[in-house]
mmCIF file of C-alpha atoms in Angstrom:
data_model
loop_
_atom_site.group_PDB
_atom_site.id
_atom_site.type_symbol
_atom_site.label_atom_id
_atom_site.label_comp_id
_atom_site.label_asym_id
_atom_site.label_seq_id
_atom_site.Cartn_x
_atom_site.Cartn_y
_atom_site.Cartn_z
ATOM 1 C CA ILE A 1 0.893 17.628 -16.418
ATOM 2 C CA LEU A 2 0.639 16.742 -12.731
ATOM 3 C CA THR A 3 -1.800 19.616 -12.129
ATOM 4 C CA ALA A 4 -3.965 18.590 -15.079
ATOM 5 C CA GLY A 5 -3.943 15.019 -13.802
ATOM 6 C CA SER A 6 -4.946 16.190 -10.339
ATOM 7 C CA VAL A 7 -7.861 18.177 -11.772
ATOM 8 C CA LEU A 8 -8.958 15.153 -13.807
ATOM 9 C CA LEU A 9 -8.737 12.888 -10.777
ATOM 10 C CA ALA A 10 -10.659 15.351 -8.601
ATOM 11 C CA SER A 11 -13.421 15.560 -11.205
ATOM 12 C CA LEU A 12 -13.777 11.770 -11.188
ATOM 13 C CA ILE A 13 -14.055 11.369 -7.400
ATOM 14 C CA PRO A 14 -17.886 11.626 -7.379
ATOM 15 C CA PHE A 15 -18.039 8.670 -9.777
ATOM 16 C CA MET A 16 -15.677 6.649 -7.570
ATOM 17 C CA ARG A 17 -17.843 6.943 -4.462
ATOM 18 C CA CYS A 18 -19.819 3.869 -5.454
ATOM 19 C CA LEU A 19 -16.745 1.719 -4.775
ATOM 20 C CA THR A 20 -16.439 -0.430 -1.678
ATOM 21 C CA LEU A 21 -13.299 1.357 -0.551
ATOM 22 C CA PRO A 22 -13.216 5.127 -0.927
ATOM 23 C CA TYR A 23 -10.280 6.802 -2.603
ATOM 24 C CA LEU A 24 -8.295 8.870 -0.124
ATOM 25 C CA ALA A 25 -4.781 10.049 -0.871
ATOM 26 C CA THR A 26 -2.009 9.071 1.532
ATOM 27 C CA PRO A 27 0.258 11.950 2.588
ATOM 28 C CA VAL A 28 3.422 11.063 0.684
ATOM 29 C CA HIS A 29 5.698 12.854 3.153
ATOM 30 C CA LYS A 30 4.564 10.414 5.866
ATOM 31 C CA VAL A 31 5.390 7.449 3.627
ATOM 32 C CA ARG A 32 8.797 8.965 2.834
ATOM 33 C CA ILE A 33 9.620 9.473 6.516
ATOM 34 C CA ALA A 34 8.534 5.917 7.404
ATOM 35 C CA LEU A 35 10.490 4.324 4.540
ATOM 36 C CA GLN A 36 13.594 6.350 5.325
ATOM 37 C CA SER A 37 13.399 5.516 9.037
ATOM 38 C CA HIS A 38 13.588 1.773 8.308
ATOM 39 C CA PRO A 39 15.736 1.548 5.214
ATOM 40 C CA THR A 40 15.166 -1.791 3.627
ATOM 41 C CA ARG A 41 15.128 -2.225 -0.116
ATOM 42 C CA GLY A 42 13.542 -4.694 -2.420
ATOM 43 C CA THR A 43 9.936 -4.960 -3.526
ATOM 44 C CA LEU A 44 7.193 -2.748 -2.124
ATOM 45 C CA VAL A 45 3.589 -3.723 -2.856
ATOM 46 C CA ASP A 46 0.917 -1.058 -2.343
ATOM 47 C CA LEU A 47 -2.443 -2.739 -1.798
ATOM 48 C CA GLY A 48 -4.996 -0.305 -3.177
ATOM 49 C CA SER A 49 -2.559 2.086 -4.824
ATOM 50 C CA GLY A 50 -5.106 4.739 -5.803
ATOM 51 C CA ASP A 51 -3.371 7.537 -7.705
ATOM 52 C CA GLY A 52 0.008 5.788 -7.419
ATOM 53 C CA SER A 53 1.689 8.384 -5.206
ATOM 54 C CA VAL A 54 3.046 5.818 -2.709
ATOM 55 C CA VAL A 55 4.350 3.641 -5.553
ATOM 56 C CA ARG A 56 6.007 6.680 -7.108
ATOM 57 C CA GLU A 57 7.696 7.725 -3.857
ATOM 58 C CA ALA A 58 8.930 4.203 -3.130
ATOM 59 C CA ALA A 59 10.350 3.919 -6.661
ATOM 60 C CA ARG A 60 12.067 7.284 -6.186
ATOM 61 C CA LEU A 61 13.663 5.894 -2.998
ATOM 62 C CA GLY A 62 15.005 2.830 -4.821
ATOM 63 C CA TYR A 63 12.322 0.192 -4.299
ATOM 64 C CA LYS A 64 10.892 -1.993 -7.009
ATOM 65 C CA SER A 65 7.323 -0.760 -6.537
ATOM 66 C CA ILE A 66 4.099 -2.509 -7.470
ATOM 67 C CA GLY A 67 0.718 -0.840 -7.136
ATOM 68 C CA ILE A 68 -2.389 -3.010 -6.942
ATOM 69 C CA GLU A 69 -5.585 -1.190 -7.890
ATOM 70 C CA ILE A 70 -9.015 -2.557 -8.813
ATOM 71 C CA ASN A 71 -10.561 0.762 -9.871
ATOM 72 C CA SER A 72 -10.121 1.138 -13.647
ATOM 73 C CA THR A 73 -9.984 4.939 -13.560
ATOM 74 C CA LEU A 74 -7.290 5.082 -10.868
ATOM 75 C CA TYR A 75 -5.364 2.266 -12.547
ATOM 76 C CA LEU A 76 -5.332 4.102 -15.894
ATOM 77 C CA TYR A 77 -4.454 7.398 -14.204
ATOM 78 C CA SER A 78 -1.459 5.712 -12.545
ATOM 79 C CA GLN A 79 -0.376 4.048 -15.781
ATOM 80 C CA VAL A 80 -0.374 7.374 -17.641
ATOM 81 C CA ASN A 81 1.476 9.187 -14.848
ATOM 82 C CA ARG A 82 4.039 6.341 -14.749
ATOM 83 C CA LEU A 83 5.274 7.470 -18.153
ATOM 84 C CA PHE A 84 6.780 10.555 -16.495
ATOM 85 C CA TRP A 85 8.479 8.845 -13.537
ATOM 86 C CA GLN A 86 11.910 7.507 -12.903
ATOM 87 C CA GLY A 87 12.505 4.288 -11.006
ATOM 88 C CA SER A 88 11.168 0.774 -11.115
ATOM 89 C CA ALA A 89 7.389 0.840 -10.779
ATOM 90 C CA GLN A 90 4.454 -1.020 -12.240
ATOM 91 C CA PHE A 91 0.703 -1.193 -11.728
ATOM 92 C CA VAL A 92 -1.513 -4.243 -11.756
ATOM 93 C CA ARG A 93 -5.275 -4.046 -12.068
ATOM 94 C CA SER A 94 -6.378 -6.574 -9.476
ATOM 95 C CA ASP A 95 -8.342 -7.127 -6.303
ATOM 96 C CA LEU A 96 -5.925 -6.493 -3.433
ATOM 97 C CA PHE A 97 -7.041 -9.714 -1.736
ATOM 98 C CA GLN A 98 -6.140 -11.730 -4.850
ATOM 99 C CA TYR A 99 -2.624 -10.383 -5.460
ATOM 100 C CA PRO A 100 0.091 -12.606 -3.896
ATOM 101 C CA LEU A 101 2.495 -11.042 -1.379
ATOM 102 C CA HIS A 102 5.094 -13.824 -1.199
ATOM 103 C CA ASP A 103 7.837 -11.753 -2.890
ATOM 104 C CA ALA A 104 7.183 -8.465 -1.079
ATOM 105 C CA ASN A 105 9.775 -7.049 1.317
ATOM 106 C CA VAL A 106 7.426 -4.182 2.193
ATOM 107 C CA VAL A 107 3.631 -4.052 2.013
ATOM 108 C CA PHE A 108 1.810 -0.730 2.187
ATOM 109 C CA LEU A 109 -1.870 -0.416 2.968
ATOM 110 C CA PHE A 110 -4.351 2.326 3.685
ATOM 111 C CA GLY A 111 -7.209 0.083 4.601
ATOM 112 C CA VAL A 112 -10.441 0.842 6.348
ATOM 113 C CA ARG A 113 -11.284 -0.583 9.740
ATOM 114 C CA PRO A 114 -13.683 -3.331 8.500
ATOM 115 C CA TYR A 115 -11.016 -4.727 6.143
ATOM 116 C CA MET A 116 -8.080 -4.744 8.562
ATOM 117 C CA PRO A 117 -8.759 -8.216 10.058
ATOM 118 C CA ARG A 118 -8.947 -9.738 6.568
ATOM 119 C CA LEU A 119 -5.767 -7.919 5.513
ATOM 120 C CA SER A 120 -4.036 -9.187 8.655
ATOM 121 C CA GLN A 121 -5.057 -12.736 7.757
ATOM 122 C CA LYS A 122 -3.703 -12.269 4.211
ATOM 123 C CA ILE A 123 -0.391 -11.003 5.602
ATOM 124 C CA ALA A 124 -0.219 -13.968 8.018
ATOM 125 C CA GLN A 125 -0.742 -16.405 5.156
ATOM 126 C CA GLU A 126 1.485 -14.827 2.517
ATOM 127 C CA CYS A 127 4.278 -12.675 3.971
ATOM 128 C CA ARG A 128 7.679 -14.012 4.964
ATOM 129 C CA PRO A 129 9.200 -13.302 8.364
ATOM 130 C CA GLY A 130 11.064 -10.005 8.147
ATOM 131 C CA THR A 131 8.536 -8.403 5.793
ATOM 132 C CA PHE A 132 7.655 -4.847 6.807
ATOM 133 C CA VAL A 133 4.027 -3.745 6.719
ATOM 134 C CA LEU A 134 3.293 -0.023 6.564
ATOM 135 C CA SER A 135 -0.248 0.776 7.621
ATOM 136 C CA TYR A 136 -1.600 4.287 7.338
ATOM 137 C CA ARG A 137 -4.402 5.503 9.586
ATOM 138 C CA PHE A 138 -5.607 2.139 10.966
ATOM 139 C CA GLY A 139 -3.602 -0.353 12.982
ATOM 140 C CA LEU A 140 -3.108 -3.908 11.818
ATOM 141 C CA PRO A 141 -4.674 -6.514 14.117
ATOM 142 C CA THR A 142 -1.829 -8.782 15.252
ATOM 143 C CA GLY A 143 -1.291 -11.812 17.402
ATOM 144 C CA GLY A 144 -4.788 -13.297 17.361
ATOM 145 C CA LYS A 145 -5.911 -16.521 15.746
ATOM 146 C CA ASP A 146 -5.454 -16.252 11.951
ATOM 147 C CA GLN A 147 -3.903 -12.784 12.300
ATOM 148 C CA ALA A 148 -0.433 -11.632 11.376
ATOM 149 C CA LYS A 149 2.241 -12.291 13.977
ATOM 150 C CA ALA A 150 3.982 -8.948 13.799
ATOM 151 C CA GLU A 151 5.704 -6.443 16.033
ATOM 152 C CA LEU A 152 4.883 -2.729 15.900
ATOM 153 C CA ILE A 153 8.257 -1.027 15.391
ATOM 154 C CA TYR A 154 7.205 2.482 14.330
ATOM 155 C CA ASP A 155 4.144 4.578 15.199
ATOM 156 C CA GLU A 156 4.207 8.241 14.196
ATOM 157 C CA GLU A 157 1.475 10.529 12.845
ATOM 158 C CA GLU A 158 -0.938 7.737 11.896
ATOM 159 C CA MET A 159 1.770 5.767 10.076
ATOM 160 C CA ARG A 160 2.680 2.414 11.580
ATOM 161 C CA ILE A 161 5.332 -0.086 10.591
ATOM 162 C CA TYR A 162 5.072 -3.712 11.629
ATOM 163 C CA GLU A 163 7.697 -6.395 11.141
ATOM 164 C CA VAL A 164 6.317 -9.845 10.405
ATOM 165 C CA LEU A 165 7.792 -12.244 12.965
ATOM 166 C CA GLY A 166 9.399 -15.612 12.373
ATOM 167 C CA ASP A 167 6.573 -17.582 13.928
ATOM 168 C CA ALA A 168 4.106 -16.469 11.254
ATOM 169 C CA ASP A 169 2.244 -19.146 9.310
ATOM 170 C CA SER A 170 4.933 -21.527 8.109
ATOM 171 C CA SER A 171 2.930 -23.015 5.220
ATOM 172 C CA ARG A 172 4.405 -20.504 2.747
#
């Protein structure tokens, strides 16, 4: 079933190129290593969950996992695959900038460089101190005006983990 789903997803990639953010799979082994190196549990929110592989791995590791995906095809693909998983996972079809992060203990993102400042601002406004932010490929701008106040605590093979600091926006 997984192979058939992969073939279906691969055949749909040309149609997904018209999207603002391209679909690129995150290497799940890098997510696993990062999550296991900083074992916190609770709710993980994947902003732009694509095929759902990060959500699946986090659920397998004991997180309540929520994937946020705006692309209808990827959302439906994830929903169908979810039927064959174990663990607590769900998918929400939504714009990643509209989904609230107030209850997240961990936020995962595979953003693209132009969106990172806006994502940092969202994290500054919505995440509690102590929230972990996993960022694959691109670093999260931190410390500037309207940016997340966060400390880089892990940086290996393009995977970074930031911890949101206590002096983040206190209006939450």
